[in-house]
Short mmCIF file of C-alpha atoms in Angstrom, two decimals:
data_model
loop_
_atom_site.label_atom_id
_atom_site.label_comp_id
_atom_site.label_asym_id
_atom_site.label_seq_id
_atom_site.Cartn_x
_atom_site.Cartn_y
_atom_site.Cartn_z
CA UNK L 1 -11.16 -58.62 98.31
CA UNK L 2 -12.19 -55.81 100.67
CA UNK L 3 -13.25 -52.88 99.29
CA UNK L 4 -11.32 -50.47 101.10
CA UNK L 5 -8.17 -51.35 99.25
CA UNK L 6 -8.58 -48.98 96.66
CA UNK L 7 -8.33 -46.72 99.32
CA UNK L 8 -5.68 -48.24 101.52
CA UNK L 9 -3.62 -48.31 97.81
CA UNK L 10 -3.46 -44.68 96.45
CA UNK L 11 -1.07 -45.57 93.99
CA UNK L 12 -2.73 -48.66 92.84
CA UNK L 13 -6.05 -46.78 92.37
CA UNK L 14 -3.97 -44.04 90.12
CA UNK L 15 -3.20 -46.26 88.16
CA UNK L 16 -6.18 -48.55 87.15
CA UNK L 17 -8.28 -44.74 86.57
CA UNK L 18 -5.47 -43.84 84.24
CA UNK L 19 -5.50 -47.42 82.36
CA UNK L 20 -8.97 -47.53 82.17
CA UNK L 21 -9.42 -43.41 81.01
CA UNK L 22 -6.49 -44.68 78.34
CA UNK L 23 -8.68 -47.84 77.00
CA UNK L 24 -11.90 -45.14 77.17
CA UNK L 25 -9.99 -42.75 74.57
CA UNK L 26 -8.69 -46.01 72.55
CA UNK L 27 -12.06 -47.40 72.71
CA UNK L 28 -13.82 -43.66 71.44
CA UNK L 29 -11.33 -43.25 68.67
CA UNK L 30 -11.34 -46.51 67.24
CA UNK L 31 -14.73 -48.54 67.75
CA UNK L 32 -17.56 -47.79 65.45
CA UNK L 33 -20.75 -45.38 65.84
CA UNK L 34 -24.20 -46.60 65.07
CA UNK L 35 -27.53 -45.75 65.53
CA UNK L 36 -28.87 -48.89 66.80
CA UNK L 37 -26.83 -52.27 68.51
CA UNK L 38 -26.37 -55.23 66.45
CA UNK L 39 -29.70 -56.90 67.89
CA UNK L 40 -31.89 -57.17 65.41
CA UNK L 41 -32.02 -60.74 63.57
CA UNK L 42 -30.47 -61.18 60.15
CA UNK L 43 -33.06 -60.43 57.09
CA UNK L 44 -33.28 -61.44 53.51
CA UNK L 45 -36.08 -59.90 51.16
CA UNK L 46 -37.52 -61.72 48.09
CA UNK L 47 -39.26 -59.51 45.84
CA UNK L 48 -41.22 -60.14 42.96
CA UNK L 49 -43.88 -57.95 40.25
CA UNK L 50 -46.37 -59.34 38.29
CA UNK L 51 -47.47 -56.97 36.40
CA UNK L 52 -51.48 -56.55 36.45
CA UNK L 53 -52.32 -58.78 38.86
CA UNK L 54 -54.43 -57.52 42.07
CA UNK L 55 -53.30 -58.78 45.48
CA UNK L 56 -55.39 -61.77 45.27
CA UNK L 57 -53.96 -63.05 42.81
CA UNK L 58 -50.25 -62.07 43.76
CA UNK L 59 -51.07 -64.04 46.92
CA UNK L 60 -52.23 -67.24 45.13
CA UNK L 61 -49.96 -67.59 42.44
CA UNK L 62 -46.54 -65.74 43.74
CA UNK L 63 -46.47 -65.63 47.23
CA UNK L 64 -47.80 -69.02 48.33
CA UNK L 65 -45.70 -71.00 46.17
CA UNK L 66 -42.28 -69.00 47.43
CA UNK L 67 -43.66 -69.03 51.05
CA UNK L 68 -44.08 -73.37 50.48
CA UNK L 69 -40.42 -73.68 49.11
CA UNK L 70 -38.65 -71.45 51.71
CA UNK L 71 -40.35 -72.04 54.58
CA UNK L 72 -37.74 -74.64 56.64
CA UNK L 73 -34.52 -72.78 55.47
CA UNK L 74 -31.80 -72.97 57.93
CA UNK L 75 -31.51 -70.94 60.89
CA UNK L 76 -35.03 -69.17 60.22
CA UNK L 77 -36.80 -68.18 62.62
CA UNK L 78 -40.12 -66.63 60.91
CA UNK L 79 -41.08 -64.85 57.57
CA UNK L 80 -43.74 -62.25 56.70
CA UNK L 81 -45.06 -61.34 53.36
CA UNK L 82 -47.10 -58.59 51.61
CA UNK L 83 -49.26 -58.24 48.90
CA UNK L 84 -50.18 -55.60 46.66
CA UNK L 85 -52.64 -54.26 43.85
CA UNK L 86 -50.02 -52.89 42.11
CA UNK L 87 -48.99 -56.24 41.65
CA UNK L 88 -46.12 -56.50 43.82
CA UNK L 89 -45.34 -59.47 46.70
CA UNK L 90 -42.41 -59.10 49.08
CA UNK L 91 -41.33 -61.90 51.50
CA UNK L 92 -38.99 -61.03 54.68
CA UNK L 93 -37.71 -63.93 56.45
CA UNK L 94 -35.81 -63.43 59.52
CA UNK L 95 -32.90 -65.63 60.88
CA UNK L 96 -31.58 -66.23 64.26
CA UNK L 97 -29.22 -64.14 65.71
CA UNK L 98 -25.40 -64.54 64.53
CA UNK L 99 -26.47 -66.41 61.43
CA UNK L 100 -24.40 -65.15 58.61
CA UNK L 101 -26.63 -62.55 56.23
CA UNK L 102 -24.39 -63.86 52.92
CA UNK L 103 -25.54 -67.43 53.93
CA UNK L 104 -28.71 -67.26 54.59
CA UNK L 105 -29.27 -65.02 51.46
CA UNK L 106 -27.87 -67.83 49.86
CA UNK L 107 -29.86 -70.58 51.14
CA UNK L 108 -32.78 -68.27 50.37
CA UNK L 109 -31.79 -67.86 46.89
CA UNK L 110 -31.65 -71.85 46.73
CA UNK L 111 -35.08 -71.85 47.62
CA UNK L 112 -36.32 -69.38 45.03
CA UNK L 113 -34.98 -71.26 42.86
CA UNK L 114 -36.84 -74.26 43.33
CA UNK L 115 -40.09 -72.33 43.20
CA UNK L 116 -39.23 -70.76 39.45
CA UNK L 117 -41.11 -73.22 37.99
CA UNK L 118 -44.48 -72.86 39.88
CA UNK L 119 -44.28 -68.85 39.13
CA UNK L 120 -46.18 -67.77 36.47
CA UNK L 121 -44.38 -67.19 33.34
CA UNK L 122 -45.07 -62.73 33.34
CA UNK L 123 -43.21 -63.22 37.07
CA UNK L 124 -40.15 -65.07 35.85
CA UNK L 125 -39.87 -63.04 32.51
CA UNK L 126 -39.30 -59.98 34.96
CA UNK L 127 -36.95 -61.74 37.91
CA UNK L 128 -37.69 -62.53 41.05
CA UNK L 129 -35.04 -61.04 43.33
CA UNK L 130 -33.40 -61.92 46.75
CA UNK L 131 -30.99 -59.50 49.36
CA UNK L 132 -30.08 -59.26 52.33
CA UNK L 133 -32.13 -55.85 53.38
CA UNK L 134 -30.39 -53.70 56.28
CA UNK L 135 -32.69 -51.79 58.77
CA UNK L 136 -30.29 -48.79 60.18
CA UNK L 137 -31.40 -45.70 57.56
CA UNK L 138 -28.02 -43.56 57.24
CA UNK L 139 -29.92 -40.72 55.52
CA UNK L 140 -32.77 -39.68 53.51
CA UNK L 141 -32.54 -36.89 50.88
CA UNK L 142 -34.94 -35.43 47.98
CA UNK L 143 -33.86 -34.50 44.53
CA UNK L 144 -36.35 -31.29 43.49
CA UNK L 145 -37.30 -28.81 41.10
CA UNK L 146 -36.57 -25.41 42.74
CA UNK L 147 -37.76 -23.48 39.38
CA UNK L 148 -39.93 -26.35 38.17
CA UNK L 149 -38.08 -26.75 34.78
CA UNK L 150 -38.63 -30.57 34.67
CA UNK L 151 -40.73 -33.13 35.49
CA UNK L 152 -41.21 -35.87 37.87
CA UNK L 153 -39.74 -38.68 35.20
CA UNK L 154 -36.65 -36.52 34.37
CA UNK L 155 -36.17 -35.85 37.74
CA UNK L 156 -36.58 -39.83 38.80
CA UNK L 157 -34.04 -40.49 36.06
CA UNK L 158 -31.85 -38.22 36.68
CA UNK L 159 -31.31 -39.49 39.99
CA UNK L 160 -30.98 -42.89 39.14
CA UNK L 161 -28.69 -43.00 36.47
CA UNK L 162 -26.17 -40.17 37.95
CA UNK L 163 -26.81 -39.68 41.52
CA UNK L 164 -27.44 -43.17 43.06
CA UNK L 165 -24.77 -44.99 41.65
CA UNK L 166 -21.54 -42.73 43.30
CA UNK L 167 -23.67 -42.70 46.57
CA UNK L 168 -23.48 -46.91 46.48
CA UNK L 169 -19.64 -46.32 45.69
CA UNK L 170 -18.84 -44.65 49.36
CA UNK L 171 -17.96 -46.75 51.90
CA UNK L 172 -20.18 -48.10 54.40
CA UNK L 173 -22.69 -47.93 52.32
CA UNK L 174 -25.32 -51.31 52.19
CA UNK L 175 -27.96 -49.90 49.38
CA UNK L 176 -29.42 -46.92 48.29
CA UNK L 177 -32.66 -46.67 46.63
CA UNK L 178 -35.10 -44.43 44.50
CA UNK L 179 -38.31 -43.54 45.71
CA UNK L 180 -39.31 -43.53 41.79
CA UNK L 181 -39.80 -45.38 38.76
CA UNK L 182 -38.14 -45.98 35.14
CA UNK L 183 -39.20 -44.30 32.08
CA UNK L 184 -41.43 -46.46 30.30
CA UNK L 185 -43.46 -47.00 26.83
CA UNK L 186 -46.75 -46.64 28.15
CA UNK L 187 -49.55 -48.41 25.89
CA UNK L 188 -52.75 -46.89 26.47
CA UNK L 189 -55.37 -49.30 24.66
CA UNK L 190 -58.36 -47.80 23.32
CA UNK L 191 -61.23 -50.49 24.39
CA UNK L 192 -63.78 -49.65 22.06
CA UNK L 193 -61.75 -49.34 18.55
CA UNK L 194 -60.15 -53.16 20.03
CA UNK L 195 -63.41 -54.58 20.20
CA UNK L 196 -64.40 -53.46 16.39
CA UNK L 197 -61.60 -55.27 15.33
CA UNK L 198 -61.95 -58.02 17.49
CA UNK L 199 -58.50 -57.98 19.22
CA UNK L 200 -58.20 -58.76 23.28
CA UNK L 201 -55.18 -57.39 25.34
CA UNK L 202 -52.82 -60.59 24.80
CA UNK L 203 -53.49 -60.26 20.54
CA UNK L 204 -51.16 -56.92 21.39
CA UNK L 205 -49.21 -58.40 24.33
CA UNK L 206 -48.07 -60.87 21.63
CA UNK L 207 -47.41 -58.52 18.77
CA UNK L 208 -44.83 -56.74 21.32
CA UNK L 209 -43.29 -60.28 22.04
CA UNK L 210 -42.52 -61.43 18.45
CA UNK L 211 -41.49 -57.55 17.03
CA UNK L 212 -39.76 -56.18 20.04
CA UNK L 213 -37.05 -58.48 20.53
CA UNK L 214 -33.06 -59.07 20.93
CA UNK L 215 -32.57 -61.46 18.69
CA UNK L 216 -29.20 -62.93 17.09
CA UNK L 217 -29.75 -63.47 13.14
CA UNK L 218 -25.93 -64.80 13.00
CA UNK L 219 -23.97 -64.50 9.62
CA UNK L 220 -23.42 -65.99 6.00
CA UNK L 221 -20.02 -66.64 4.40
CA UNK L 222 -18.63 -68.73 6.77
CA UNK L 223 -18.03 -71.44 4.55
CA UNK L 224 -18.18 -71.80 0.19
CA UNK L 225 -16.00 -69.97 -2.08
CA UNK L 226 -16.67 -66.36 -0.94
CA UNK L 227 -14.13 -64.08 -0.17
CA UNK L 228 -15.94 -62.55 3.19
CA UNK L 229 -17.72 -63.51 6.27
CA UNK L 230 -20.57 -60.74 6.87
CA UNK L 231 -22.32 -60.25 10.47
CA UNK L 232 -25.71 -59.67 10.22
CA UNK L 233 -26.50 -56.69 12.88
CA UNK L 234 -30.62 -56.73 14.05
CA UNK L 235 -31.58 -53.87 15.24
CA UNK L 236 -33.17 -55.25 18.14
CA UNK L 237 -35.64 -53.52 20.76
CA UNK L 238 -37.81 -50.31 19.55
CA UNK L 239 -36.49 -46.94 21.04
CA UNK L 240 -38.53 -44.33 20.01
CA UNK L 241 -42.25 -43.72 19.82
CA UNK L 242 -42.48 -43.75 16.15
CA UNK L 243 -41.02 -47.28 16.25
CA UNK L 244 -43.69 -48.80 18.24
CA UNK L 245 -46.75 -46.74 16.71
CA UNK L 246 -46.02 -48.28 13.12
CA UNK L 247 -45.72 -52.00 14.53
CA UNK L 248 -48.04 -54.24 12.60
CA UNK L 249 -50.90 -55.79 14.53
CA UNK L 250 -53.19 -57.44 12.01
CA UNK L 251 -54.10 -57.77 8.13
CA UNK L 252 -57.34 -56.46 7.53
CA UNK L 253 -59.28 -58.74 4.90
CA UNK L 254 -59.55 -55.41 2.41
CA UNK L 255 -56.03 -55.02 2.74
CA UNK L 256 -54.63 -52.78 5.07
CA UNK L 257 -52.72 -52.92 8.04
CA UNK L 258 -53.51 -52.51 11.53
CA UNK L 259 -50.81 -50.83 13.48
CA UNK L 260 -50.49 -50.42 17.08
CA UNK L 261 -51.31 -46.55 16.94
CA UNK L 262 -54.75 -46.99 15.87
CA UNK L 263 -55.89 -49.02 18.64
CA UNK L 264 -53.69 -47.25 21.32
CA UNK L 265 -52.45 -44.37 22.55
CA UNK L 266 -48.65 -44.70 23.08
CA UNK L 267 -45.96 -42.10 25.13
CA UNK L 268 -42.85 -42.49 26.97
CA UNK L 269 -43.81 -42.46 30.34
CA UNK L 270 -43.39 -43.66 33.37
CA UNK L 271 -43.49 -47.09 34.91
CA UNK L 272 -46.47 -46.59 37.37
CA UNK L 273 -48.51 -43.48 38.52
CA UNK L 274 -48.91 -44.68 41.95
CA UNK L 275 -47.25 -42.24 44.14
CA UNK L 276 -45.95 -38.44 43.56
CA UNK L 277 -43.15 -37.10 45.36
CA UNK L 278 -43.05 -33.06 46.55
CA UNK L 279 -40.22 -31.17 48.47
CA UNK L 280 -42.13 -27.68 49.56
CA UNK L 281 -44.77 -28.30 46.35
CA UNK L 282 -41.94 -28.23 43.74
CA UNK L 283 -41.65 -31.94 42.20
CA UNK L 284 -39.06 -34.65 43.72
CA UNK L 285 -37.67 -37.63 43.94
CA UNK L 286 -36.99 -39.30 47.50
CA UNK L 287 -33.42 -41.37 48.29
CA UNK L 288 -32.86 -43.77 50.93
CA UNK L 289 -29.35 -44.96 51.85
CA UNK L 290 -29.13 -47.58 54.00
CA UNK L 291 -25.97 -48.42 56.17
CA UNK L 292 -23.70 -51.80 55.88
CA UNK L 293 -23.24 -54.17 58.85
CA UNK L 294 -20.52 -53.63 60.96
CA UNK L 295 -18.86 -50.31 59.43
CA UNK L 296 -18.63 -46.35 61.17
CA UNK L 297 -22.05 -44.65 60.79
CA UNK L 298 -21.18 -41.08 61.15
CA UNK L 299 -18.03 -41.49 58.70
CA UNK L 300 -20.33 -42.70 56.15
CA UNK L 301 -23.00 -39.71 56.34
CA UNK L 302 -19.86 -37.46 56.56
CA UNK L 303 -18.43 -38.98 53.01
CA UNK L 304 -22.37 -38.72 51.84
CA UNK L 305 -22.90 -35.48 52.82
CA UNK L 306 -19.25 -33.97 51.08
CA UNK L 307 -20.53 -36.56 47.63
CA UNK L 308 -23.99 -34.40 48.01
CA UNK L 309 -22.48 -30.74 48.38
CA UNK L 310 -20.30 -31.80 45.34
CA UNK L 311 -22.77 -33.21 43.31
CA UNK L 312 -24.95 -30.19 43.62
CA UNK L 313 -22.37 -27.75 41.95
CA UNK L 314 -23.44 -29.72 39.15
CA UNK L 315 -26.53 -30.93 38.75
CA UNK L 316 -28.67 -29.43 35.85
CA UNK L 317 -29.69 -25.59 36.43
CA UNK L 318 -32.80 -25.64 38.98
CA UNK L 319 -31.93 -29.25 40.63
CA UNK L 320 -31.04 -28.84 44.44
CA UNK L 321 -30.96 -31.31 46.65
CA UNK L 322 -32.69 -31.24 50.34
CA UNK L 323 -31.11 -33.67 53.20
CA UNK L 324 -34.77 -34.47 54.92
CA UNK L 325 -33.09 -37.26 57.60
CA UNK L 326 -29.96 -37.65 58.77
CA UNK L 327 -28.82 -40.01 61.42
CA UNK L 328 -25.90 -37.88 62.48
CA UNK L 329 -28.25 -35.30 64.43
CA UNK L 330 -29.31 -38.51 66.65
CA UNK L 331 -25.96 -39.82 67.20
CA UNK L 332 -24.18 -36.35 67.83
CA UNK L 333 -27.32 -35.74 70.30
CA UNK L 334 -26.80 -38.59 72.21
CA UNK L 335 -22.79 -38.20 72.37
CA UNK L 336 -23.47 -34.57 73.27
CA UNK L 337 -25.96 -36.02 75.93
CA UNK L 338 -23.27 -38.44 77.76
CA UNK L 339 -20.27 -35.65 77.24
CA UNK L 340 -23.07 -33.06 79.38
CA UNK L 341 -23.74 -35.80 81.74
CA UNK L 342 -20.05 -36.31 82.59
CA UNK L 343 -19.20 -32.27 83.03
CA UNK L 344 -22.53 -31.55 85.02
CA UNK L 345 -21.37 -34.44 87.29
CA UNK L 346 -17.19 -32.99 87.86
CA UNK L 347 -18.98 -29.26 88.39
CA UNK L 348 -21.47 -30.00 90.61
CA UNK L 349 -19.29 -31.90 92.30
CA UNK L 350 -19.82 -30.83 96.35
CA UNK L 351 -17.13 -30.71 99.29
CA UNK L 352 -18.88 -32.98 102.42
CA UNK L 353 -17.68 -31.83 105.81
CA UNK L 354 -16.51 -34.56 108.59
CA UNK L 355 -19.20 -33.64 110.53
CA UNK L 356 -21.77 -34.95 107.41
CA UNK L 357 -20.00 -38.55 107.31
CA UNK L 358 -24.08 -39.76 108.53
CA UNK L 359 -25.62 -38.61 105.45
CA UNK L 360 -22.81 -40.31 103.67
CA UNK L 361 -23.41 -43.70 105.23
CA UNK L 362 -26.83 -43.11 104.01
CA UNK L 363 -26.01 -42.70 100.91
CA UNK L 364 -23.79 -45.69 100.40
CA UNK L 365 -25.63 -47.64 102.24
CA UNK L 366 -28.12 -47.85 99.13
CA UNK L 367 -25.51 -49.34 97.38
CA UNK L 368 -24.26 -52.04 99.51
CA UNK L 369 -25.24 -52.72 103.09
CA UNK L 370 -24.97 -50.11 105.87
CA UNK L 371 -22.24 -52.75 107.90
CA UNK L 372 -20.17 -52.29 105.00
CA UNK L 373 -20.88 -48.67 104.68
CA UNK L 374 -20.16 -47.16 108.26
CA UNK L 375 -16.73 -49.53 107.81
CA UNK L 376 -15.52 -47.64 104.87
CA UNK L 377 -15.94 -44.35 106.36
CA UNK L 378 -14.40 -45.80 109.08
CA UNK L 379 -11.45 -46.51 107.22
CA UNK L 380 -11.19 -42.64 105.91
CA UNK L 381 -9.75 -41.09 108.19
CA UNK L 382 -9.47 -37.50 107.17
CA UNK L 383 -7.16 -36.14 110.29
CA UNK L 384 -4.55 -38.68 109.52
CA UNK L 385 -4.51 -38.58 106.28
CA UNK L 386 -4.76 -34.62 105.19
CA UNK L 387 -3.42 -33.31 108.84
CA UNK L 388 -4.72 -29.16 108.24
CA UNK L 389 -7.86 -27.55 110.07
CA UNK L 390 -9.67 -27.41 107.03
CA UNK L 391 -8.80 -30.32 105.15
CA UNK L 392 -12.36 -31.51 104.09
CA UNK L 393 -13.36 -34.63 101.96
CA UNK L 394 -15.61 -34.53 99.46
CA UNK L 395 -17.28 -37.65 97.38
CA UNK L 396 -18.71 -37.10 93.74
CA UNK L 397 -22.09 -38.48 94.75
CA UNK L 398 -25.60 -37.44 93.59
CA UNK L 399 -23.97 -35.76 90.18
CA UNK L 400 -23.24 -39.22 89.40
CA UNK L 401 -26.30 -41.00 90.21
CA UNK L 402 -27.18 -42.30 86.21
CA UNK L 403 -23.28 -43.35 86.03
CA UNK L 404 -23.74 -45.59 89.09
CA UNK L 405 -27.28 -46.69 88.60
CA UNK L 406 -25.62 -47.80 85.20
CA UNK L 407 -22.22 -49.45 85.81
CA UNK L 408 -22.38 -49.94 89.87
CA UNK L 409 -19.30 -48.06 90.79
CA UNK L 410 -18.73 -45.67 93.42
CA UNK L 411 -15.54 -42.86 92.87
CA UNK L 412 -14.47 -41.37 95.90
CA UNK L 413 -11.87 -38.63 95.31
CA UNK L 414 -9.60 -36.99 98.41
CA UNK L 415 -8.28 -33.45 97.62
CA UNK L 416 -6.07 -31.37 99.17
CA UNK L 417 -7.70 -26.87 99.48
CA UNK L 418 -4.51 -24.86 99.28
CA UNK L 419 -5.28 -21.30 98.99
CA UNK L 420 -8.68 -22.36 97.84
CA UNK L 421 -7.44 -23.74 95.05
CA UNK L 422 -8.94 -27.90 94.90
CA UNK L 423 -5.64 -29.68 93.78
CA UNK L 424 -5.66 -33.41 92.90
CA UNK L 425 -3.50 -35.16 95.91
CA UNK L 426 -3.03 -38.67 94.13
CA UNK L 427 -5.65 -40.15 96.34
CA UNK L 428 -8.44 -41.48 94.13
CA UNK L 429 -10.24 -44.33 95.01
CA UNK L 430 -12.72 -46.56 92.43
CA UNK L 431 -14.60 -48.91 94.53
CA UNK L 432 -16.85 -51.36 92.52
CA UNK L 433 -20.00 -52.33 94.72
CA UNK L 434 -22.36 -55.30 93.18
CA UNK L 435 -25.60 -55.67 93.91
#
């Protein structure tokens, strides 16, 4: 097809720039906004604590044994894993591109569950878990203490029980997580008063196993010649401090009881010490909400950010809450980027005398060869066309250098000057050059 057609064919050229400016506001109204493109492989996360264990260990006796049973899943392409002194081991394995996240979480779930049995017994008591873990942060916000009336557990509490769960609720939403812990019973031994009664950490481990229980004691009546059937009701796990200082540890051989309180130090607490969270030195806790595959981006910080300014109006008296990331400031900056690009390119637009048609074949001549460039001016022919003394022509050119470095077209626009007022004349021209 020659490529002066689209300028031969006024009409025709109207009418593709007005189909494809129609699919353009379509395509910006309906499509979804995202921070990043749907490149990066598929990735599932197995997680797993046990508790006490340095990273050593966690390596030897967690790690290597999930790392043996899932290596060879289907569609994987590698897996990484991590370590910790905290006791902690994480395993990402990443999957080819266009595998199906629910599936392959699946078939890594399969896995884990072959590998229960070569876990130590403290890892399966506490779970071993397995998502699919999504990269694109939506936002990151802090929970703090503006009057420092609380502190950090209530604060880590408060967020998780009340805050996080609505924020998983709105839509679009893949997780959200607390950069905190649970409240605890922490068990502080006392070392010297354990070794004058000849007790070792596992003596108390097992006390705690056998007293602090769910158990189901069943009922009596069922059958005979009573009139009733009675439930027995346990009361199950310990609560309170009280509870757990007066458990029995040992018989002493004059008599008395050992109870957990005199070899121990016991307060509710919180799970693990390891980090601190501040927002401007008044005590925190961090959120991160990560987005779901496939759904609006800036919708989704939009319903977040309306659940936040709600949820503040009632919060407890000193709680505010500080947005510290927010995806939307990228994604507006680039759209705000493009929408400058486009206007700086109509205004700066330039009229190009006749007598400048040279520089022109220049200029087009980077873009396709200068046979093919001298013919197309050629084929304007600006007397015929315009008939008037000062009809000029003028091509949107160097404004639009990143739009035709990018897509490889080439708009040439005729207009008509009538008292120096541009008006459009209907002769537009879109001509595609490939390179």
């Amino acid at each position: 097809m020659k490529l002066d057609r689209f300028i031969n064919r006024p009409v025709l050229s109207t009418v593709i720039s007005i189909l494809i400016v129609i699919l353009g506001i379509l395509g910006l109204l309906s499509l979804p906004i995202t921070q990043y493109p749907d490149i990066a492989p598929p990735t599932v996360s197995v997680k797993a604590t046990y508790t006490g264990a340095n990273a050593q260990t966690v390596l030897n006796s967690v790690i290597a044994p999930l790392e043996d049973q899932i290596n060879g899943v289907e569609n994987m392409m590698y897996m990484t894993s991590s370590a910790s002194n905290n006791g902690s081991a994480e395993i990402s394995i990443y999957f080819k591109q266009g595998t199906d996240p629910d599936m392959a979480a699946v078939n890594v779930q399969n896995r884990v569950s072959m590998a229960q049995g070569l876990l130590p017994a403290e890892v399966t008591q506490i779970g071993v878990t397995t998502q699919k873990r999504q990269n694109s942060m939506l936002i990151v916000f802090s929970v703090y203490d503006a009057e420092d009336r609380y502190d950090q557990r209530f604060i880590e509490n408060y967020a998780k029980i009340n805050l996080i769960p609505e924020v998983q609720r709105v839509p679009g939403v893949g997780d959200a997580n607390v950069l905190g812990t649970d409240y605890s019973m922490r068990i502080w031994l006392k070392p010297d008063v354990m070794a004058q009664y000849k007790l070792v950490p596992n003596d108390v481990a097992g006390v705690l196993a056998e007293q602090n229980v769910e158990a189901a004691p069943g009922s009596f009546g069922e059958r005979g010649n009573q009139s009733f059937q009675y439930t027995i009701r346990y009361k199950g796990r310990l609560q309170e401090v009280s509870e757990f200082e007066n458990m029995v540890v040992k018989a002493l051989p004059d008599g008395e009881v050992l109870r957990l309180k005199d070899i121990a130090d016991i307060e509710l607490g919180r799970l693990t010490y390891n980090f601190v969270n501040k927002v401007n030195g008044h005590s925190a806790v961090t959120c991160i909400v990560y987005q779901m595959a496939g759904t609006n981006a800036t919708e989704t910080i939009n319903n977040i950010q309306n659940l936040l300014e709600e949820t503040e109006k009632i919060l407890p008296p000193g709680l505010k809450i500080d947005v510290g990331m927010n995806a939307n400031d990228f994604l507006y900056a680039s759209i705000h980027e493009e929408l400058k690009t486009l206007i700086d390119a109509v205004e700066s637009a330039r009229f190009i005398p006749k007598k400048k048609s040279a520089a022109l074949v220049e200029k087009l001549g980077s873009l396709t060869s200068r046979h093919n460039a001298e013919k197309l001016v050629r084929n304007v022919d600006v007397e015929n066309r315009l008939k008037a003394d000062d009809e000029k022509i003028y091509y949107i050119m160097e404004a639009l250098n990143d739009a035709i470095n990018a897509s490889k077209k080439v708009c040439l626009g005729m207009f008509k000057r009538t008292e120096s007022v541009p008006i459009f004349s209907g002769q537009l021209a879109c001509v595609h050059f490939f390179t």
